[in-house]
């Protein structure tokens, strides 16, 4: 199929790629709905910010522990089947969450037993994501021609951000409309649909390995060494990790919604959706105006903007200003995602993509899930608003430090 690098819809004309990002849209939306309603329910039960942070920790630990092995498998196994198997595990963990949140179960189990069941289910989900995430990232590059990698990265980000908008918004709406149990039933149906949709993607050949590359530990080390030596990759994913680790506020939004802004679960849904709305608008624009001409300079600017917008959110006492600040954080973050995904598809060899993607996945999980734990812990120790102010300042300091160590990367051009 002939495509043009100037065709904004080029990647969407490849049906297997469209199937993949549609399946990922279903999964990400379902998991975000779960996160919103489970987080809100846990805070209702405990009124403890740390209980929200522990949700992120319960998912991050298994994900980080398994992601490198997931990348190893992705480079050696048929990727579609591997993703289906991981998706089946997500279905099982979601069914356990559904059971735990049934009114009869909540009445029967003690508070500690209920929390342990929830965290265990999320732990299992984290294991599955440790396989699914690097495999999906590695598969994406096989489904489109190399000349439209940047376009596919933009559309992949577009669909992801659409889910990131729909998930939190639907979480609040469904919670009010059909209750906690009904909402979790819907998420299970969506995850099953993800598994079925992945099955429609044609099997892709496994890239041949280099001689002597079959040993597990050698394989894992190759992925780590590649990222360490490729400085633009190393610094790009480090920037993302530390900015979201310090500046991320998503995990503690229930506190802002319930105690500070007093907007309830529907307001929480809007707060959770605001960053993704900003990201969606921006990432769609990236399909026509790719941010990869001066990737490093652009990356530093948008991450600094993310930190500044986080400070505005921390100090805001008005709901709509808070929404606008979160919208802006998402807009800046989406540009970072497009640049990073283009690098991940363009630079590694075919038989390295899974392992390189797994390293990136570990950094993302460290920023998102461990960042959620850090947010909950910091909110408990410093107070909610001071912890977010400190995070915004930490993001700006990180940008300054990495910029001072990476001046040679300002010359890099991708398009």
PDB file of N, CA and C in Angstrom, residues 153-221:
ATOM      1  N   UNK A 153       3.074   6.883  15.657  1.00  0.00           N
ATOM      2  CA  UNK A 153       3.255   7.265  17.058  1.00  0.00           C
ATOM      3  C   UNK A 153       2.221   8.313  17.467  1.00  0.00           C
ATOM      4  N   UNK A 154       1.928   9.251  16.554  1.00  0.00           N
ATOM      5  CA  UNK A 154       0.929  10.274  16.857  1.00  0.00           C
ATOM      6  C   UNK A 154      -0.462   9.663  17.003  1.00  0.00           C
ATOM      7  N   UNK A 155      -0.822   8.763  16.087  1.00  0.00           N
ATOM      8  CA  UNK A 155      -2.156   8.162  16.159  1.00  0.00           C
ATOM      9  C   UNK A 155      -2.276   7.205  17.340  1.00  0.00           C
ATOM     10  N   UNK A 156      -1.198   6.503  17.646  1.00  0.00           N
ATOM     11  CA  UNK A 156      -1.220   5.657  18.831  1.00  0.00           C
ATOM     12  C   UNK A 156      -1.460   6.505  20.074  1.00  0.00           C
ATOM     13  N   UNK A 157      -0.776   7.642  20.141  1.00  0.00           N
ATOM     14  CA  UNK A 157      -0.982   8.565  21.249  1.00  0.00           C
ATOM     15  C   UNK A 157      -2.385   9.153  21.254  1.00  0.00           C
ATOM     16  N   UNK A 158      -2.931   9.422  20.050  1.00  0.00           N
ATOM     17  CA  UNK A 158      -4.287   9.960  19.952  1.00  0.00           C
ATOM     18  C   UNK A 158      -5.296   8.994  20.553  1.00  0.00           C
ATOM     19  N   UNK A 159      -5.206   7.717  20.163  1.00  0.00           N
ATOM     20  CA  UNK A 159      -6.146   6.727  20.680  1.00  0.00           C
ATOM     21  C   UNK A 159      -5.941   6.513  22.183  1.00  0.00           C
ATOM     22  N   UNK A 160      -4.681   6.499  22.622  1.00  0.00           N
ATOM     23  CA  UNK A 160      -4.428   6.345  24.052  1.00  0.00           C
ATOM     24  C   UNK A 160      -5.050   7.497  24.837  1.00  0.00           C
ATOM     25  N   UNK A 161      -4.860   8.716  24.335  1.00  0.00           N
ATOM     26  CA  UNK A 161      -5.395   9.870  25.052  1.00  0.00           C
ATOM     27  C   UNK A 161      -6.918   9.911  24.987  1.00  0.00           C
ATOM     28  N   UNK A 162      -7.492   9.402  23.902  1.00  0.00           N
ATOM     29  CA  UNK A 162      -8.953   9.301  23.850  1.00  0.00           C
ATOM     30  C   UNK A 162      -9.450   8.397  24.978  1.00  0.00           C
ATOM     31  N   UNK A 163      -8.739   7.292  25.199  1.00  0.00           N
ATOM     32  CA  UNK A 163      -9.085   6.418  26.317  1.00  0.00           C
ATOM     33  C   UNK A 163      -8.849   7.087  27.648  1.00  0.00           C
ATOM     34  N   UNK A 164      -7.774   7.888  27.719  1.00  0.00           N
ATOM     35  CA  UNK A 164      -7.465   8.582  28.969  1.00  0.00           C
ATOM     36  C   UNK A 164      -8.499   9.658  29.291  1.00  0.00           C
ATOM     37  N   UNK A 165      -9.185  10.175  28.267  1.00  0.00           N
ATOM     38  CA  UNK A 165     -10.294  11.094  28.500  1.00  0.00           C
ATOM     39  C   UNK A 165     -11.547  10.313  28.865  1.00  0.00           C
ATOM     40  N   UNK A 166     -11.852   9.308  28.033  1.00  0.00           N
ATOM     41  CA  UNK A 166     -13.094   8.564  28.215  1.00  0.00           C
ATOM     42  C   UNK A 166     -13.106   7.806  29.540  1.00  0.00           C
ATOM     43  N   UNK A 167     -11.957   7.228  29.925  1.00  0.00           N
ATOM     44  CA  UNK A 167     -11.908   6.410  31.127  1.00  0.00           C
ATOM     45  C   UNK A 167     -12.313   7.152  32.387  1.00  0.00           C
ATOM     46  N   UNK A 168     -11.602   8.228  32.738  1.00  0.00           N
ATOM     47  CA  UNK A 168     -11.979   8.959  33.957  1.00  0.00           C
ATOM     48  C   UNK A 168     -13.382   9.562  33.883  1.00  0.00           C
ATOM     49  N   UNK A 169     -13.740  10.139  32.716  1.00  0.00           N
ATOM     50  CA  UNK A 169     -15.063  10.740  32.596  1.00  0.00           C
ATOM     51  C   UNK A 169     -16.151   9.680  32.756  1.00  0.00           C
ATOM     52  N   UNK A 170     -15.975   8.544  32.058  1.00  0.00           N
ATOM     53  CA  UNK A 170     -16.950   7.461  32.181  1.00  0.00           C
ATOM     54  C   UNK A 170     -16.961   6.883  33.590  1.00  0.00           C
ATOM     55  N   UNK A 171     -15.787   6.872  34.243  1.00  0.00           N
ATOM     56  CA  UNK A 171     -15.727   6.364  35.605  1.00  0.00           C
ATOM     57  C   UNK A 171     -16.668   7.128  36.520  1.00  0.00           C
ATOM     58  N   UNK A 172     -16.606   8.468  36.471  1.00  0.00           N
ATOM     59  CA  UNK A 172     -17.483   9.275  37.297  1.00  0.00           C
ATOM     60  C   UNK A 172     -18.941   9.147  36.904  1.00  0.00           C
ATOM     61  N   UNK A 173     -19.203   9.153  35.582  1.00  0.00           N
ATOM     62  CA  UNK A 173     -20.586   9.073  35.094  1.00  0.00           C
ATOM     63  C   UNK A 173     -21.206   7.717  35.432  1.00  0.00           C
ATOM     64  N   UNK A 174     -20.466   6.640  35.147  1.00  0.00           N
ATOM     65  CA  UNK A 174     -21.006   5.305  35.395  1.00  0.00           C
ATOM     66  C   UNK A 174     -21.197   5.042  36.884  1.00  0.00           C
ATOM     67  N   UNK A 175     -20.282   5.555  37.695  1.00  0.00           N
ATOM     68  CA  UNK A 175     -20.407   5.382  39.148  1.00  0.00           C
ATOM     69  C   UNK A 175     -21.735   5.947  39.640  1.00  0.00           C
ATOM     70  N   UNK A 176     -22.104   7.111  39.112  1.00  0.00           N
ATOM     71  CA  UNK A 176     -23.363   7.722  39.512  1.00  0.00           C
ATOM     72  C   UNK A 176     -24.563   7.028  38.878  1.00  0.00           C
ATOM     73  N   UNK A 177     -24.391   6.533  37.627  1.00  0.00           N
ATOM     74  CA  UNK A 177     -25.526   5.981  36.878  1.00  0.00           C
ATOM     75  C   UNK A 177     -25.840   4.538  37.248  1.00  0.00           C
ATOM     76  N   UNK A 178     -24.817   3.675  37.330  1.00  0.00           N
ATOM     77  CA  UNK A 178     -25.075   2.243  37.542  1.00  0.00           C
ATOM     78  C   UNK A 178     -24.395   1.703  38.794  1.00  0.00           C
ATOM     79  N   UNK A 179     -23.723   2.565  39.546  1.00  0.00           N
ATOM     80  CA  UNK A 179     -23.094   2.128  40.779  1.00  0.00           C
ATOM     81  C   UNK A 179     -21.742   1.475  40.558  1.00  0.00           C
ATOM     82  N   UNK A 180     -21.084   1.167  41.654  1.00  0.00           N
ATOM     83  CA  UNK A 180     -19.743   0.589  41.596  1.00  0.00           C
ATOM     84  C   UNK A 180     -19.741  -0.776  40.912  1.00  0.00           C
ATOM     85  N   UNK A 181     -20.657  -1.648  41.302  1.00  0.00           N
ATOM     86  CA  UNK A 181     -20.686  -2.997  40.729  1.00  0.00           C
ATOM     87  C   UNK A 181     -20.965  -2.961  39.237  1.00  0.00           C
ATOM     88  N   UNK A 182     -21.973  -2.196  38.827  1.00  0.00           N
ATOM     89  CA  UNK A 182     -22.295  -2.105  37.402  1.00  0.00           C
ATOM     90  C   UNK A 182     -21.143  -1.561  36.586  1.00  0.00           C
ATOM     91  N   UNK A 183     -20.430  -0.596  37.142  1.00  0.00           N
ATOM     92  CA  UNK A 183     -19.281  -0.020  36.440  1.00  0.00           C
ATOM     93  C   UNK A 183     -18.190  -1.068  36.232  1.00  0.00           C
ATOM     94  N   UNK A 184     -17.899  -1.853  37.247  1.00  0.00           N
ATOM     95  CA  UNK A 184     -16.854  -2.869  37.127  1.00  0.00           C
ATOM     96  C   UNK A 184     -17.259  -3.997  36.176  1.00  0.00           C
ATOM     97  N   UNK A 185     -18.544  -4.313  36.091  1.00  0.00           N
ATOM     98  CA  UNK A 185     -19.007  -5.295  35.099  1.00  0.00           C
ATOM     99  C   UNK A 185     -18.710  -4.788  33.685  1.00  0.00           C
ATOM    100  N   UNK A 186     -18.983  -3.525  33.446  1.00  0.00           N
ATOM    101  CA  UNK A 186     -18.726  -2.939  32.121  1.00  0.00           C
ATOM    102  C   UNK A 186     -17.240  -3.014  31.782  1.00  0.00           C
ATOM    103  N   UNK A 187     -16.367  -2.768  32.758  1.00  0.00           N
ATOM    104  CA  UNK A 187     -14.929  -2.824  32.469  1.00  0.00           C
ATOM    105  C   UNK A 187     -14.492  -4.240  32.101  1.00  0.00           C
ATOM    106  N   UNK A 188     -15.060  -5.246  32.741  1.00  0.00           N
ATOM    107  CA  UNK A 188     -14.714  -6.631  32.394  1.00  0.00           C
ATOM    108  C   UNK A 188     -15.110  -6.926  30.955  1.00  0.00           C
ATOM    109  N   UNK A 189     -16.286  -6.486  30.540  1.00  0.00           N
ATOM    110  CA  UNK A 189     -16.743  -6.696  29.164  1.00  0.00           C
ATOM    111  C   UNK A 189     -15.789  -6.021  28.184  1.00  0.00           C
ATOM    112  N   UNK A 190     -15.329  -4.826  28.508  1.00  0.00           N
ATOM    113  CA  UNK A 190     -14.410  -4.098  27.625  1.00  0.00           C
ATOM    114  C   UNK A 190     -13.074  -4.819  27.498  1.00  0.00           C
ATOM    115  N   UNK A 191     -12.584  -5.394  28.590  1.00  0.00           N
ATOM    116  CA  UNK A 191     -11.295  -6.095  28.547  1.00  0.00           C
ATOM    117  C   UNK A 191     -11.413  -7.385  27.734  1.00  0.00           C
ATOM    118  N   UNK A 192     -12.540  -8.086  27.861  1.00  0.00           N
ATOM    119  CA  UNK A 192     -12.775  -9.272  27.024  1.00  0.00           C
ATOM    120  C   UNK A 192     -12.789  -8.867  25.546  1.00  0.00           C
ATOM    121  N   UNK A 193     -13.417  -7.739  25.231  1.00  0.00           N
ATOM    122  CA  UNK A 193     -13.449  -7.256  23.851  1.00  0.00           C
ATOM    123  C   UNK A 193     -12.044  -6.948  23.345  1.00  0.00           C
ATOM    124  N   UNK A 194     -11.186  -6.436  24.220  1.00  0.00           N
ATOM    125  CA  UNK A 194      -9.791  -6.199  23.848  1.00  0.00           C
ATOM    126  C   UNK A 194      -9.112  -7.495  23.408  1.00  0.00           C
ATOM    127  N   UNK A 195      -9.287  -8.558  24.177  1.00  0.00           N
ATOM    128  CA  UNK A 195      -8.662  -9.840  23.849  1.00  0.00           C
ATOM    129  C   UNK A 195      -9.163 -10.354  22.503  1.00  0.00           C
ATOM    130  N   UNK A 196     -10.442 -10.214  22.246  1.00  0.00           N
ATOM    131  CA  UNK A 196     -11.017 -10.688  20.982  1.00  0.00           C
ATOM    132  C   UNK A 196     -10.505  -9.863  19.799  1.00  0.00           C
ATOM    133  N   UNK A 197     -10.375  -8.564  19.994  1.00  0.00           N
ATOM    134  CA  UNK A 197      -9.923  -7.695  18.914  1.00  0.00           C
ATOM    135  C   UNK A 197      -8.459  -7.961  18.566  1.00  0.00           C
ATOM    136  N   UNK A 198      -7.627  -8.201  19.572  1.00  0.00           N
ATOM    137  CA  UNK A 198      -6.223  -8.540  19.326  1.00  0.00           C
ATOM    138  C   UNK A 198      -6.131  -9.790  18.453  1.00  0.00           C
ATOM    139  N   UNK A 199      -7.054 -10.740  18.647  1.00  0.00           N
ATOM    140  CA  UNK A 199      -7.047 -11.965  17.873  1.00  0.00           C
ATOM    141  C   UNK A 199      -7.276 -11.762  16.391  1.00  0.00           C
ATOM    142  N   UNK A 200      -7.800 -10.610  15.996  1.00  0.00           N
ATOM    143  CA  UNK A 200      -8.041 -10.335  14.573  1.00  0.00           C
ATOM    144  C   UNK A 200      -6.811  -9.789  13.859  1.00  0.00           C
ATOM    145  N   UNK A 201      -5.759  -9.449  14.604  1.00  0.00           N
ATOM    146  CA  UNK A 201      -4.519  -8.968  13.983  1.00  0.00           C
ATOM    147  C   UNK A 201      -3.785 -10.153  13.370  1.00  0.00           C
ATOM    148  N   UNK A 202      -3.342 -10.053  12.114  1.00  0.00           N
ATOM    149  CA  UNK A 202      -2.601 -11.170  11.509  1.00  0.00           C
ATOM    150  C   UNK A 202      -1.320 -11.461  12.283  1.00  0.00           C
ATOM    151  N   UNK A 203      -0.952 -12.744  12.447  1.00  0.00           N
ATOM    152  CA  UNK A 203       0.318 -13.079  13.116  1.00  0.00           C
ATOM    153  C   UNK A 203       1.500 -12.440  12.392  1.00  0.00           C
ATOM    154  N   UNK A 204       2.449 -11.966  13.165  1.00  0.00           N
ATOM    155  CA  UNK A 204       3.634 -11.326  12.594  1.00  0.00           C
ATOM    156  C   UNK A 204       4.850 -12.227  12.790  1.00  0.00           C
ATOM    157  N   UNK A 205       5.750 -12.276  11.798  1.00  0.00           N
ATOM    158  CA  UNK A 205       6.957 -13.113  11.957  1.00  0.00           C
ATOM    159  C   UNK A 205       7.836 -12.615  13.087  1.00  0.00           C
ATOM    160  N   UNK A 206       8.515 -13.553  13.740  1.00  0.00           N
ATOM    161  CA  UNK A 206       9.451 -13.199  14.806  1.00  0.00           C
ATOM    162  C   UNK A 206      10.788 -12.854  14.174  1.00  0.00           C
ATOM    163  N   UNK A 207      11.312 -11.671  14.509  1.00  0.00           N
ATOM    164  CA  UNK A 207      12.588 -11.238  13.924  1.00  0.00           C
ATOM    165  C   UNK A 207      13.704 -12.191  14.341  1.00  0.00           C
ATOM    166  N   UNK A 208      14.615 -12.550  13.398  1.00  0.00           N
ATOM    167  CA  UNK A 208      15.709 -13.463  13.753  1.00  0.00           C
ATOM    168  C   UNK A 208      16.645 -12.850  14.770  1.00  0.00           C
ATOM    169  N   UNK A 209      17.158 -13.705  15.670  1.00  0.00           N
ATOM    170  CA  UNK A 209      18.084 -13.254  16.703  1.00  0.00           C
ATOM    171  C   UNK A 209      19.504 -13.253  16.196  1.00  0.00           C
ATOM    172  N   UNK A 210      20.326 -12.412  16.802  1.00  0.00           N
ATOM    173  CA  UNK A 210      21.758 -12.471  16.526  1.00  0.00           C
ATOM    174  C   UNK A 210      22.338 -13.752  17.113  1.00  0.00           C
ATOM    175  N   UNK A 211      23.399 -14.200  16.560  1.00  0.00           N
ATOM    176  CA  UNK A 211      24.053 -15.411  17.059  1.00  0.00           C
ATOM    177  C   UNK A 211      24.437 -15.229  18.519  1.00  0.00           C
ATOM    178  N   UNK A 212      24.043 -16.217  19.351  1.00  0.00           N
ATOM    179  CA  UNK A 212      24.384 -16.165  20.771  1.00  0.00           C
ATOM    180  C   UNK A 212      23.473 -15.295  21.587  1.00  0.00           C
ATOM    181  N   UNK A 213      22.326 -14.825  20.975  1.00  0.00           N
ATOM    182  CA  UNK A 213      21.453 -13.902  21.686  1.00  0.00           C
ATOM    183  C   UNK A 213      20.320 -14.577  22.414  1.00  0.00           C
ATOM    184  N   UNK A 214      20.372 -15.916  22.553  1.00  0.00           N
ATOM    185  CA  UNK A 214      19.229 -16.599  23.131  1.00  0.00           C
ATOM    186  C   UNK A 214      19.240 -16.671  24.640  1.00  0.00           C
ATOM    187  N   UNK A 215      20.383 -16.512  25.292  1.00  0.00           N
ATOM    188  CA  UNK A 215      20.456 -16.586  26.744  1.00  0.00           C
ATOM    189  C   UNK A 215      19.666 -15.437  27.374  1.00  0.00           C
ATOM    190  N   UNK A 216      18.861 -15.771  28.401  1.00  0.00           N
ATOM    191  CA  UNK A 216      17.961 -14.779  28.982  1.00  0.00           C
ATOM    192  C   UNK A 216      18.711 -13.570  29.510  1.00  0.00           C
ATOM    193  N   UNK A 217      19.726 -13.788  30.337  1.00  0.00           N
ATOM    194  CA  UNK A 217      20.400 -12.659  30.975  1.00  0.00           C
ATOM    195  C   UNK A 217      21.192 -11.831  29.975  1.00  0.00           C
ATOM    196  N   UNK A 218      21.770 -12.497  28.979  1.00  0.00           N
ATOM    197  CA  UNK A 218      22.444 -11.750  27.917  1.00  0.00           C
ATOM    198  C   UNK A 218      21.441 -10.886  27.163  1.00  0.00           C
ATOM    199  N   UNK A 219      20.283 -11.463  26.904  1.00  0.00           N
ATOM    200  CA  UNK A 219      19.230 -10.748  26.183  1.00  0.00           C
ATOM    201  C   UNK A 219      18.779  -9.516  26.957  1.00  0.00           C
ATOM    202  N   UNK A 220      18.534  -9.679  28.254  1.00  0.00           N
ATOM    203  CA  UNK A 220      18.082  -8.545  29.057  1.00  0.00           C
ATOM    204  C   UNK A 220      19.158  -7.464  29.127  1.00  0.00           C
ATOM    205  N   UNK A 221      20.412  -7.902  29.273  1.00  0.00           N
ATOM    206  CA  UNK A 221      21.512  -6.938  29.362  1.00  0.00           C
ATOM    207  C   UNK A 221      21.657  -6.144  28.057  1.00  0.00           C
TER     208      UNK A 221
END
